[in-house]
Short mmCIF file of N, CA and C in Angstrom, two decimals:
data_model
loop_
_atom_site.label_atom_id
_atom_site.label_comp_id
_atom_site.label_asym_id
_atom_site.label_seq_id
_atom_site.Cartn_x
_atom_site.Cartn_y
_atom_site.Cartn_z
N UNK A 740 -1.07 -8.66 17.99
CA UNK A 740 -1.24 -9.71 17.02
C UNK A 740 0.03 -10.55 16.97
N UNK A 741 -0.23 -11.57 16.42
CA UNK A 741 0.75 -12.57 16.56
C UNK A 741 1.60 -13.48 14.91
N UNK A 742 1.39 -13.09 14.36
CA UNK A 742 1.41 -13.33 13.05
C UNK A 742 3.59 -13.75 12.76
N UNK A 743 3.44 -14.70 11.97
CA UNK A 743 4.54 -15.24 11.76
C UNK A 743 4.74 -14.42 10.56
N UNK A 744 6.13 -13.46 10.81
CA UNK A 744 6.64 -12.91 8.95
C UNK A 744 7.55 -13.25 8.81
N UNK A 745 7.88 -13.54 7.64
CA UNK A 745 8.96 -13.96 6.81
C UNK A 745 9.82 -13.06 6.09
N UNK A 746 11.29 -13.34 5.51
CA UNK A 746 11.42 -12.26 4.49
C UNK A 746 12.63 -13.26 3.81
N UNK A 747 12.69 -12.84 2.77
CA UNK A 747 13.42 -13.93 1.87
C UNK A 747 13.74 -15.35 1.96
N UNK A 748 12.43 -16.04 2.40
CA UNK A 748 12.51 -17.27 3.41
C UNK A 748 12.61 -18.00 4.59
N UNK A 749 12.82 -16.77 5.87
CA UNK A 749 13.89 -16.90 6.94
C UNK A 749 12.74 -16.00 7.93
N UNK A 750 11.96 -16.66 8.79
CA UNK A 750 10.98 -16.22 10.11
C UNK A 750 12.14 -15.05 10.63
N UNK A 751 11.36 -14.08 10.23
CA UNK A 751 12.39 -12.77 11.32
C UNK A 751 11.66 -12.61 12.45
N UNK A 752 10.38 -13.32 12.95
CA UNK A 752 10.12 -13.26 14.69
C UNK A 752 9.57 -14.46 14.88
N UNK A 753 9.47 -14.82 16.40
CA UNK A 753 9.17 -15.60 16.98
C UNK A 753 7.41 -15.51 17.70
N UNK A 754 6.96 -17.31 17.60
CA UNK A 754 6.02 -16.95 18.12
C UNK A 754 5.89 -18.54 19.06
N UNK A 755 5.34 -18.80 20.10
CA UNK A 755 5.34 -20.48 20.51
C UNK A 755 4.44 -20.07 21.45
N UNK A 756 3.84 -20.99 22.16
CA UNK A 756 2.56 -20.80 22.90
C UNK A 756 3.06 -20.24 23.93
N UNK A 757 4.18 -20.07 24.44
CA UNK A 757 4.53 -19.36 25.49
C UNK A 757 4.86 -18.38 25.28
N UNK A 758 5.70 -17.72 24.02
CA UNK A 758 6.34 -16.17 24.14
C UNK A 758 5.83 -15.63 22.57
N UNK A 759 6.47 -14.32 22.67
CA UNK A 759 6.42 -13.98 21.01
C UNK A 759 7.31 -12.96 20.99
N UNK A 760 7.96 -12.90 20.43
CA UNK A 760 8.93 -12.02 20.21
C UNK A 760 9.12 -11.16 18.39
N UNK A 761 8.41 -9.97 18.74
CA UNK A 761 7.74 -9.48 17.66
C UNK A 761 9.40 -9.13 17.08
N UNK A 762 9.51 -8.06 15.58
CA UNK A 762 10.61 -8.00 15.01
C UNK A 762 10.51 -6.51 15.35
N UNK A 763 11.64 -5.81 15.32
CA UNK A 763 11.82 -4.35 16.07
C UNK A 763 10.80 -3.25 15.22
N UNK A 764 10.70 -3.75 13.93
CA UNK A 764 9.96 -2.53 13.30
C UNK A 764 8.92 -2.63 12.43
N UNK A 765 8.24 -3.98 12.48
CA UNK A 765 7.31 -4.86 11.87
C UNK A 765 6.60 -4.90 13.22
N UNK A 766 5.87 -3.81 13.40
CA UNK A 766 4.85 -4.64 14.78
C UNK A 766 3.65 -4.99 13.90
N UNK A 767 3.03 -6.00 14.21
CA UNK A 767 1.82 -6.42 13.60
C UNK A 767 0.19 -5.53 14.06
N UNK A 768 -0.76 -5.13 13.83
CA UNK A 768 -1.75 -4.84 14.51
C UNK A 768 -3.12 -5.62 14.03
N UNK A 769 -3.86 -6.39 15.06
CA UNK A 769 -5.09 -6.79 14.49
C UNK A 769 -6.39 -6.40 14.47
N UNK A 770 -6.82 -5.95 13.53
CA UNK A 770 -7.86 -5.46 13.50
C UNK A 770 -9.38 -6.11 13.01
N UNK A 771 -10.31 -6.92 14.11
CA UNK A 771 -11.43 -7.42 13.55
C UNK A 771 -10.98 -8.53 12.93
N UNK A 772 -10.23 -9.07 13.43
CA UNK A 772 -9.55 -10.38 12.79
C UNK A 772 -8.43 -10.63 11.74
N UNK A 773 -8.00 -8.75 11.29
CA UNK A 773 -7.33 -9.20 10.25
C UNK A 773 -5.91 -8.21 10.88
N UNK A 774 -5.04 -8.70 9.76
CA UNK A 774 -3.43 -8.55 10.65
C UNK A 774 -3.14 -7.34 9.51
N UNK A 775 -2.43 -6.13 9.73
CA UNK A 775 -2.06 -4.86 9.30
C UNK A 775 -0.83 -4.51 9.83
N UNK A 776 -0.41 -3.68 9.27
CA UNK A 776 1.05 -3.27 9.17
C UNK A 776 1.12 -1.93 8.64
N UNK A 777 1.92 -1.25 9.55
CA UNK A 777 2.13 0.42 9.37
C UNK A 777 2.84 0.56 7.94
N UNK A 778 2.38 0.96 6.80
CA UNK A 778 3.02 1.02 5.91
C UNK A 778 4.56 1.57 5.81
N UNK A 779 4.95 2.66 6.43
CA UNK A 779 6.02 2.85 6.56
C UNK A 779 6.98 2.45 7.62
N UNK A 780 6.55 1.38 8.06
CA UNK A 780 7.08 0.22 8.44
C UNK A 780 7.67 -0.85 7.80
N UNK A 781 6.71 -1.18 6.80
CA UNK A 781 6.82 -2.19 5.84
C UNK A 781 8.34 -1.65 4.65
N UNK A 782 8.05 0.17 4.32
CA UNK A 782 9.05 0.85 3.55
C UNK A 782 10.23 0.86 4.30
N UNK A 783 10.38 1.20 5.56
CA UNK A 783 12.00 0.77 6.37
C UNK A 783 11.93 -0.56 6.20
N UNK A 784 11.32 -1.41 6.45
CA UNK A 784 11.91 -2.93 6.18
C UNK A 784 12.28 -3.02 5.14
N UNK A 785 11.47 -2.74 3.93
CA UNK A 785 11.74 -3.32 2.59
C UNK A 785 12.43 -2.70 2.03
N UNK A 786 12.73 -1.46 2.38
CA UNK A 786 13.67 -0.45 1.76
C UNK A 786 12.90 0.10 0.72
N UNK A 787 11.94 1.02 0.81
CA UNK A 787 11.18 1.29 -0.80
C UNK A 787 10.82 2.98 0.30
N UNK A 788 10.30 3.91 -0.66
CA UNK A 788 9.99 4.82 -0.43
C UNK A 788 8.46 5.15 -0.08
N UNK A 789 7.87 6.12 0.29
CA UNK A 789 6.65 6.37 1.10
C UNK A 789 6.50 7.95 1.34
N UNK A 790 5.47 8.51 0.30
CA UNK A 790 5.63 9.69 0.51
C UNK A 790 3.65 10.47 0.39
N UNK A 791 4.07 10.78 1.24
CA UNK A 791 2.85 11.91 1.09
C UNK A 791 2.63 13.36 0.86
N UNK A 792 1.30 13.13 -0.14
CA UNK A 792 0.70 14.57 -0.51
C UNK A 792 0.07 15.22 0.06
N UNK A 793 -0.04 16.34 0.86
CA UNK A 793 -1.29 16.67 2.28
C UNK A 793 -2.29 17.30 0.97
N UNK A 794 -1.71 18.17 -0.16
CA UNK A 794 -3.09 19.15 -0.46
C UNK A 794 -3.74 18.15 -1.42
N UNK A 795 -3.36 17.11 -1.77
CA UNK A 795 -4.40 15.99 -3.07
C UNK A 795 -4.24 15.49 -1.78
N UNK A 796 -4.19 14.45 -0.68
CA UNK A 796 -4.67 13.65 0.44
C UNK A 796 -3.96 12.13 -0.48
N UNK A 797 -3.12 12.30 -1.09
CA UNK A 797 -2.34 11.27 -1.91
C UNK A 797 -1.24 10.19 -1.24
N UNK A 798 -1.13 9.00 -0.81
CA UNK A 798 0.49 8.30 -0.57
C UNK A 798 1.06 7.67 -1.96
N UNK A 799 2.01 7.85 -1.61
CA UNK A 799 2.49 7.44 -3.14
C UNK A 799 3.74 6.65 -2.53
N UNK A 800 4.34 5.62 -3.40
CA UNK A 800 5.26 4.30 -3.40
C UNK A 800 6.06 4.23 -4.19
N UNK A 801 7.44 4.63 -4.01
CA UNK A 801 8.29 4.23 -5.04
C UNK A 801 9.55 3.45 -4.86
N UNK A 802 9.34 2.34 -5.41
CA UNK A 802 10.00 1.15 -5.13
C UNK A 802 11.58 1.12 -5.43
N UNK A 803 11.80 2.24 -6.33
CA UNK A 803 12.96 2.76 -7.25
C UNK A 803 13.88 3.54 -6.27
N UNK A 804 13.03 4.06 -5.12
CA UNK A 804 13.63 4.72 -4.22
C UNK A 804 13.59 4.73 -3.04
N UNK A 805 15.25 4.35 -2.13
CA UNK A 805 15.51 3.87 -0.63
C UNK A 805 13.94 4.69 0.05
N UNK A 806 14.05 4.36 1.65
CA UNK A 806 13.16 4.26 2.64
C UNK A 806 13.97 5.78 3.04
N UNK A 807 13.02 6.88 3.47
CA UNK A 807 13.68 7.90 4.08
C UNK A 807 12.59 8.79 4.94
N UNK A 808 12.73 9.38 6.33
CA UNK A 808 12.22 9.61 7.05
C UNK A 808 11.31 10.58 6.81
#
């Protein structure tokens, strides 16, 4: 996918009819026409947290707290 992102105003990848040059950890994926993003992708970019529950089948988001592996 090809999708132009932004982040505090400022195109962090490239796209022109000849090349595209995606951003290292924002890969885009399209699905059926629509553009998606690995959520914990989005949490290393944005710096927010991303955690999962296996025995409730839960993700949970906390914005309060850095991005960690």
């Amino acid at each position: 996918s090809t999708p132009l992102v932004y982040c505090d105003g400022s195109l962090i990848n490239e796209y022109t009819e000849y090349s595209y040059l995606p951003t290292e950890c924002l890969k885009a994926y399209n699905i059926d026409g629509n553009n998606y993003f690995k959520l914990r992708d989005l949490g290393e970019f944005i710096d927010f947290n991303i955690g999962w529950d296996n025995a409730n089948k839960v993700i949970s988001i906390d914005t309060s707290k850095a991005y960690t592996n």
